[in-house]
Amino acid sequence: MTRILHLSDIHFGAVDERLVDPIIALAHDLRPDATVVSGDLTQRARPDQFVAARDFLDRLPGAVLAVPGNHDMPLWNLPLRLAAPLARYRRFIGTTEPHVNLPGAVIQGIDSANPLVWKAGRMRDASGERLNAVFADAPVGAMRVAVMHHAPVPAADGTPADLADPTRALAMLSRAGTDLVLSGHTHMPHAAFAETAAGILFLQVGTAISTRLKTGANDFALIELGPNSVAHQAWVAPRGGAFALSATTRFVKTGRGWEIVSAP
Ligand SMILES: [Fe+2]
């Protein structure tokens, strides 16, 4: 069993400070092999916000993999956004498309930030090619996990994917043999299937520790991977409260794609 802790949209600069130490302690209690942070590490891509985000990442358990979100590019400083949108991200956090190999899983980050439009995302050809190469080298039986801030599928409330040409992105993910896509951006947890990419399970989490709530709660997920199976634990903290296990959903992957085998 491989365990991945999935956090997103931590938004340093707009953090509920009451949650920081408890989530770090809980993260260690859950003993993940890797912790994934799927973008929006900061609120406004300011250096002090990246310093705080870096400190937070350094306190997380397991191999830590992060990707940038739209908030990790300057919003108002247009010359900087267009010339070097992720320069600060690279300086404080590191590469924008990292990968981690675990027993039972290969995790590849995708930089879906688009400096031209800021909010909505895109999936570049280069990201698809990198995904192909990394997943082609994955050991037989390893789960192939892509992490991208903007999901190529609708949000929990039906809002369409906030990503340019999601059909094309789905085709790229599918061609690479992706099993799972972990995303954030919407600040709403969601587990969904894309009809056009039945072999891929899409898991979205809301904001782990920021005050930018859409659902009235902070949340994150613990994802346990088995051979062709996923057990997804949703952990939720109502505004100002403590994180508690809210629901566990189990999925299996068969020749027909992913299926839910037990839901809350
Ligand atoms: Fe966000």
XYZ file of C-alpha atoms and ligand atoms in Angstrom:
265
model
C 0.000 0.000 0.000
C 1.395 3.371 -1.047
C 0.079 6.397 0.796
C -0.097 9.858 -0.716
C -1.211 12.869 1.290
C -2.886 15.395 -1.011
C -3.012 19.048 0.048
C -3.766 22.031 -2.147
C -4.260 25.783 -2.298
C -2.392 26.566 0.899
C -2.223 30.258 -0.103
C 0.430 31.642 2.250
C -0.605 35.273 2.678
C -4.195 34.163 3.352
C -3.662 31.326 5.812
C -5.756 30.404 8.841
C -2.798 30.232 11.226
C -4.771 28.067 13.663
C -4.566 25.182 11.194
C -0.860 25.169 10.413
C 0.624 23.290 13.371
C -2.313 20.843 13.677
C -2.184 19.869 9.995
C 1.575 19.296 10.175
C 1.121 17.042 13.214
C -1.759 15.163 11.594
C 0.180 14.781 8.355
C 2.979 13.030 10.273
C 0.447 10.840 12.139
C -0.958 9.657 8.780
C 2.517 8.457 7.729
C 2.351 9.102 3.997
C 5.076 7.961 1.628
C 4.689 11.257 -0.206
C 2.926 14.565 0.299
C 1.615 16.341 -2.791
C 0.687 20.039 -2.851
C -1.247 20.795 -6.030
C -0.627 24.500 -6.461
C -1.451 27.977 -5.134
C 1.255 27.852 -2.502
C 0.955 31.619 -2.096
C -1.723 34.286 -2.312
C 0.154 36.861 -4.411
C 3.517 35.273 -5.294
C 5.347 37.623 -2.924
C 8.809 36.601 -1.690
C 7.733 36.575 1.990
C 4.786 34.336 1.088
C 7.097 31.923 -0.750
C 9.425 31.862 2.276
C 6.476 30.843 4.488
C 5.349 28.232 1.943
C 8.883 26.821 1.725
C 9.015 26.504 5.513
C 5.651 24.683 5.463
C 6.806 22.252 2.731
C 9.951 21.535 4.704
C 7.828 20.410 7.662
C 5.689 17.931 5.656
C 6.294 14.172 5.835
C 7.554 11.845 3.116
C 8.774 12.865 -0.302
C 7.251 16.296 -0.959
C 6.130 17.238 -4.460
C 4.578 20.615 -5.323
C 3.413 22.243 -8.540
C 2.597 25.906 -9.175
C -0.899 27.385 -9.415
C -2.100 30.646 -10.889
C -1.617 32.454 -7.564
C 2.084 31.565 -7.708
C 2.507 34.021 -10.594
C 2.367 37.805 -10.007
C -1.127 39.123 -10.786
C -0.625 42.897 -11.027
C 3.051 43.082 -12.041
C 2.396 42.346 -15.706
C 5.989 42.794 -16.966
C 7.256 40.285 -14.389
C 4.329 37.924 -15.018
C 4.998 37.836 -18.754
C 8.798 37.836 -18.610
C 9.408 35.441 -15.733
C 6.081 34.249 -14.299
C 7.507 31.510 -12.106
C 10.950 32.927 -11.323
C 10.087 33.364 -7.642
C 8.486 29.923 -7.513
C 11.676 28.348 -8.872
C 13.861 30.384 -6.512
C 12.005 29.438 -3.349
C 10.251 26.152 -4.165
C 12.168 24.493 -7.014
C 11.404 22.916 -10.347
C 7.857 23.350 -11.651
C 7.443 19.787 -12.954
C 9.088 17.500 -10.380
C 8.660 13.769 -10.149
C 8.877 11.211 -7.373
C 9.262 7.468 -7.639
C 7.753 5.408 -4.837
C 7.304 1.670 -4.457
C 3.970 1.227 -6.248
C 3.636 4.700 -7.736
C 5.298 7.207 -10.015
C 4.175 10.812 -9.455
C 4.762 13.510 -12.072
C 4.005 17.196 -11.650
C 2.526 19.281 -14.468
C 2.872 23.074 -14.535
C -0.574 24.200 -15.733
C -0.099 27.915 -14.951
C -0.755 30.245 -17.867
C 0.836 33.712 -17.490
C -1.162 35.157 -20.398
C -4.563 34.821 -18.756
C -3.412 34.258 -15.133
C -6.487 32.468 -13.713
C -7.263 29.645 -16.133
C -4.746 26.940 -16.896
C -3.294 25.177 -19.880
C -1.454 21.939 -20.537
C 1.568 22.437 -22.756
C 2.880 19.907 -25.268
C 6.177 19.804 -23.378
C 4.343 18.717 -20.227
C 2.616 15.922 -22.132
C 5.909 14.749 -23.575
C 7.545 14.733 -20.142
C 4.606 12.769 -18.776
C 4.934 10.228 -21.601
C 8.621 9.747 -20.937
C 8.336 9.396 -17.160
C 5.317 7.093 -17.232
C 6.856 4.944 -19.985
C 9.674 4.177 -17.542
C 7.303 3.350 -14.664
C 7.696 -0.169 -13.272
C 4.988 -2.656 -14.225
C 2.115 -2.348 -11.766
C 3.090 1.095 -10.510
C 0.246 3.621 -10.352
C 0.932 6.579 -12.655
C -0.106 9.750 -10.852
C -0.152 13.209 -12.450
C -0.436 16.347 -10.309
C -1.729 19.568 -11.884
C -3.305 22.630 -10.297
C -6.117 22.996 -12.852
C -8.202 19.829 -13.297
C -9.202 18.973 -16.871
C -12.671 17.977 -15.621
C -15.540 19.970 -14.069
C -15.585 21.026 -10.425
C -17.842 19.512 -7.773
C -20.579 22.081 -8.508
C -20.482 21.457 -12.259
C -18.341 24.483 -13.128
C -16.511 23.540 -16.329
C -12.802 22.785 -16.255
C -10.858 26.041 -15.922
C -8.248 24.876 -18.420
C -7.804 25.692 -22.090
C -8.937 22.856 -24.363
C -9.597 20.225 -21.678
C -10.351 17.607 -24.346
C -6.808 17.936 -25.631
C -5.393 17.799 -22.094
C -7.394 14.633 -21.401
C -6.027 13.068 -24.578
C -2.470 13.858 -23.501
C -3.030 12.425 -20.025
C -4.661 9.337 -21.469
C -1.936 8.765 -24.063
C 0.682 8.827 -21.295
C -1.181 6.050 -19.476
C -2.169 8.208 -16.501
C -4.131 6.403 -13.789
C -4.795 9.281 -11.381
C -4.855 13.066 -11.639
C -4.644 15.099 -8.414
C -5.738 18.732 -8.636
C -6.903 21.789 -6.686
C -7.849 25.309 -7.853
C -11.610 25.093 -7.259
C -11.438 25.068 -3.439
C -14.069 22.300 -3.565
C -13.259 18.631 -2.979
C -14.448 16.311 -5.741
C -13.856 12.844 -7.135
C -14.986 12.472 -10.708
C -14.684 10.518 -13.893
C -14.189 12.000 -17.338
C -16.142 10.157 -19.955
C -13.480 10.902 -22.504
C -10.722 9.431 -20.377
C -12.283 6.487 -18.590
C -8.937 5.092 -17.520
C -8.221 8.123 -15.354
C -9.567 8.862 -11.888
C -9.693 12.588 -11.095
C -9.365 13.580 -7.445
C -9.692 17.186 -6.370
C -9.260 18.669 -2.913
C -10.211 22.099 -1.598
C -7.981 24.418 0.363
C -6.041 22.784 3.174
C -5.281 25.791 5.366
C -6.347 29.038 3.703
C -9.192 31.355 4.663
C -10.435 31.333 1.055
C -13.237 28.848 1.687
C -15.853 27.885 -0.872
C -17.490 25.081 1.082
C -17.300 26.436 4.632
C -14.514 24.012 5.485
C -10.878 23.264 4.885
C -10.013 19.812 3.584
C -7.315 17.481 2.319
C -7.135 13.811 1.352
C -5.143 10.709 2.163
C -4.973 8.406 -0.851
C -3.998 4.778 -0.353
C -2.929 3.056 -3.549
C -3.076 -0.692 -4.005
C -2.724 -2.733 -7.177
C -5.478 -1.193 -9.349
C -7.241 0.255 -6.325
C -7.596 3.524 -4.465
C -8.945 4.180 -0.994
C -9.620 7.895 -0.702
C -9.988 9.441 2.747
C -11.460 12.942 2.867
C -10.351 14.908 5.939
C -12.396 18.006 6.727
C -12.143 20.880 9.210
C -15.269 23.033 9.490
C -14.346 26.715 9.744
C -12.058 27.118 12.712
C -12.459 23.513 13.835
C -10.203 20.468 13.913
C -9.583 18.116 11.004
C -11.503 14.831 11.195
C -11.964 11.927 8.806
C -15.177 12.690 6.931
C -15.540 9.890 4.372
C -13.683 7.017 2.754
C -14.406 6.116 -0.867
C -12.934 3.052 -2.549
C -12.290 2.738 -6.263
C -11.022 -0.163 -8.384
C -9.647 -0.061 -11.903
C -10.811 -2.809 -14.215
C -10.523 -3.281 -17.963
C -13.485 -0.908 -18.285
C -11.843 1.860 -16.274
C -12.368 3.070 -12.715
C -15.423 2.145 -10.678
C -16.580 3.156 -7.199
C -16.864 0.053 -5.044
C -17.876 1.751 -1.819
C -18.932 5.272 -1.063
C -19.991 7.031 2.113
Fe -6.469 28.584 -4.954
